[in-house]
mmCIF file of C-alpha atoms in Angstrom:
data_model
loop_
_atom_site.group_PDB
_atom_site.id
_atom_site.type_symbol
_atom_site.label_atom_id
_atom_site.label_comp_id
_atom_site.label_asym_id
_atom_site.label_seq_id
_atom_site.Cartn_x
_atom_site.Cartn_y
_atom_site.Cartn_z
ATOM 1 C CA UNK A 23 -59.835 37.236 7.906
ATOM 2 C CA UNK A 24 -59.839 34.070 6.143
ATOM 3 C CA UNK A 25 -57.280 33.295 3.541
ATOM 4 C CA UNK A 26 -57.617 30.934 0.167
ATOM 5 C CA UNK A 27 -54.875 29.091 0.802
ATOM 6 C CA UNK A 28 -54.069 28.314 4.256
ATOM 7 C CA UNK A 29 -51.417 25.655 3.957
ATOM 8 C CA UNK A 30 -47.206 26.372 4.815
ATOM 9 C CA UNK A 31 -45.191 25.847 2.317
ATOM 10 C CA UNK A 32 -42.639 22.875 1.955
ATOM 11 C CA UNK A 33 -39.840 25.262 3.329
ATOM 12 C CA UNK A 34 -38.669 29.089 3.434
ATOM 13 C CA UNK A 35 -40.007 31.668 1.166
ATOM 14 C CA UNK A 36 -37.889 35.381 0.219
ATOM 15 C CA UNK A 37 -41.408 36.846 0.652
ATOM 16 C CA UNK A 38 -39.791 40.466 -0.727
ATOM 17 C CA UNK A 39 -39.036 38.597 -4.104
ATOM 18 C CA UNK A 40 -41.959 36.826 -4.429
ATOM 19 C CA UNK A 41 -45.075 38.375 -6.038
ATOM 20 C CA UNK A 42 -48.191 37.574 -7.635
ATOM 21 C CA UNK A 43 -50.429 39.092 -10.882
ATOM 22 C CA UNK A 44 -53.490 38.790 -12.137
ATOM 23 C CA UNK A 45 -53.743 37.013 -15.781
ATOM 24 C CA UNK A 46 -56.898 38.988 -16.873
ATOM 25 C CA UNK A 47 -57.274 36.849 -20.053
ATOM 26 C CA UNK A 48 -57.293 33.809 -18.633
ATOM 27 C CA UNK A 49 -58.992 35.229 -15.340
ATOM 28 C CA UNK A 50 -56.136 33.201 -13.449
ATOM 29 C CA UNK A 51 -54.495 34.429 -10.555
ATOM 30 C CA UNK A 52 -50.581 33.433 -10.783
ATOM 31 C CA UNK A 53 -48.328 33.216 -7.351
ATOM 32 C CA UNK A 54 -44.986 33.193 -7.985
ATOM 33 C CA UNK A 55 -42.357 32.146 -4.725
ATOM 34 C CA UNK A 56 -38.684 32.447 -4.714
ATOM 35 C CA UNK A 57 -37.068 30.055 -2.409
ATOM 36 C CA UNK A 58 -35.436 31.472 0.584
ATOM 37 C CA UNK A 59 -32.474 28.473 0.581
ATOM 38 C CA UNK A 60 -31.154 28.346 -3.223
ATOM 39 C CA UNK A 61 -30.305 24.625 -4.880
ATOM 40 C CA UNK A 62 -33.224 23.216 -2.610
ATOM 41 C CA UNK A 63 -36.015 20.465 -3.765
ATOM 42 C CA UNK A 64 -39.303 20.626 -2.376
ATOM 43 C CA UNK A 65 -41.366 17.363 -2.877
ATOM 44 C CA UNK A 66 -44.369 19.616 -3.479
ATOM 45 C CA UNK A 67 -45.100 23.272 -3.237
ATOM 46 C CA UNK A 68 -47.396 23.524 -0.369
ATOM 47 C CA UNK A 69 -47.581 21.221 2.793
ATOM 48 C CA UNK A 70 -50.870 19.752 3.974
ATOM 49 C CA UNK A 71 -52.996 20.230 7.509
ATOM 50 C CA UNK A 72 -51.091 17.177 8.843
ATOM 51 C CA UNK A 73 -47.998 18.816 8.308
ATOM 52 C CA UNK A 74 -47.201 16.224 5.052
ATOM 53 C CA UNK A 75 -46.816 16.955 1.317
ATOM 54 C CA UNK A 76 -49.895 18.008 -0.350
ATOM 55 C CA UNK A 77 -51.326 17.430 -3.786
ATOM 56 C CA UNK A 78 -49.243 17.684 -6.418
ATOM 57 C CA UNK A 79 -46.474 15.673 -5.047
ATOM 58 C CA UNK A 80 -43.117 15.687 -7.438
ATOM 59 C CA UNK A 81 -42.736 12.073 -8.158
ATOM 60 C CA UNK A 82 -38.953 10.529 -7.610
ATOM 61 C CA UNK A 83 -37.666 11.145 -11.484
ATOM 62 C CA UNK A 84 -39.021 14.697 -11.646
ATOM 63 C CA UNK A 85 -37.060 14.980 -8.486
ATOM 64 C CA UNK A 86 -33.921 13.764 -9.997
ATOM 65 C CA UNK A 87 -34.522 15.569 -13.519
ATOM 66 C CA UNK A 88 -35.092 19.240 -11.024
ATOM 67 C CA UNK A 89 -32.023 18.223 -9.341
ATOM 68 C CA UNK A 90 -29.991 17.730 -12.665
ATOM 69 C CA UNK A 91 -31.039 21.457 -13.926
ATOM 70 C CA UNK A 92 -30.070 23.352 -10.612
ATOM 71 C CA UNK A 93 -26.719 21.292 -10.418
ATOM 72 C CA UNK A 94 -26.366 22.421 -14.235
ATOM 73 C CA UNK A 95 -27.267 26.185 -13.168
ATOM 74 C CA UNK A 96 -25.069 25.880 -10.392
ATOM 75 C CA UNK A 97 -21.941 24.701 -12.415
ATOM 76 C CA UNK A 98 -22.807 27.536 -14.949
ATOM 77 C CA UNK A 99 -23.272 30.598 -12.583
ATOM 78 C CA UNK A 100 -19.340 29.113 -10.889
ATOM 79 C CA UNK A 101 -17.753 28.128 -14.489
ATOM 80 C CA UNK A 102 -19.359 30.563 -16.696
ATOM 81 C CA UNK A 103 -17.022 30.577 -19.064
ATOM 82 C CA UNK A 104 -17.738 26.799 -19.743
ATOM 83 C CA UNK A 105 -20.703 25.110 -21.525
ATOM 84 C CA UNK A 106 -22.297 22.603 -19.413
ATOM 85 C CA UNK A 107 -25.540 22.188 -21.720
ATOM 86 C CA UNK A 108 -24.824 18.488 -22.887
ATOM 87 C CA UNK A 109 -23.639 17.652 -19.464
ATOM 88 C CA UNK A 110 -24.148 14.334 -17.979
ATOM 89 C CA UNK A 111 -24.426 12.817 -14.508
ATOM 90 C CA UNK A 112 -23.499 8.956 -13.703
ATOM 91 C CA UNK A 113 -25.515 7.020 -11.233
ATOM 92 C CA UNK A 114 -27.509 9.524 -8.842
ATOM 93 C CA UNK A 115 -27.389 13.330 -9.149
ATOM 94 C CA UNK A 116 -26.133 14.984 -5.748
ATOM 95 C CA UNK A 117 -28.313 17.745 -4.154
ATOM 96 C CA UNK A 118 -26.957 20.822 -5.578
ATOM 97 C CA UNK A 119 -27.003 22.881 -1.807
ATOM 98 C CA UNK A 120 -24.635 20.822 -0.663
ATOM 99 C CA UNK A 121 -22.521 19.207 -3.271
ATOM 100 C CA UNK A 122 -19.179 19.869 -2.715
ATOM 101 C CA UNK A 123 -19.509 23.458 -0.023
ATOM 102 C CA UNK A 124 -22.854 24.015 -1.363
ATOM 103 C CA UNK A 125 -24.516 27.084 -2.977
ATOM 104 C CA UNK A 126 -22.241 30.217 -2.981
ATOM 105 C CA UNK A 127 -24.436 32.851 -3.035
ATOM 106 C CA UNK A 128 -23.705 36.153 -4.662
#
């Protein structure tokens, strides 16, 4: 068998939540994969042959601005009686798995 993408991805995949459908419009095929480790940042989706980030790269504010919405999620899902939507973060935003215990998971 040969496969049309043959590449791992940048880390864990929850293959039973993860699915894919066929956008018969558009004729686009559409892969959607749920992260296995919640509050993790992949630099890209897929990892190359060599065993490095692939096209398609996040670039280093896109990083920080992903980081900013899971930390925002994060505080929501603990607080959620609290509104966190004009929230702001001074000097670098943590990574939300580990900041302060990390990720509690439900």
């Amino acid at each position: 068998d040969k496969f049309f993408i043959d590449e791992k991805t940048f880390s864990k995949v929850d293959k039973s939540e993860s699915s894919w459908y066929l956008d018969e419009d558009e004729g686009d095929i559409h892969i959607v994969m749920i992260k296995a480790h919640r509050g993790q940042v992949w630099d890209s989706v897929l990892m190359g042959n060599c065993g490095i980030a692939s096209q398609g790269t996040v670039d280093p504010l896109t990083q920080e601005a992903i980081r900013k919405d899971m930390m925002l999620e994060r505080f929501q899902e603990e607080h959620p009686g609290f509104d966190f939507r004009d929230a702001e973060f001074n000097g670098n935003v943590p990574e939300p798995r580990e900041f302060l215990g990390g990720v509690q998971y439900r």
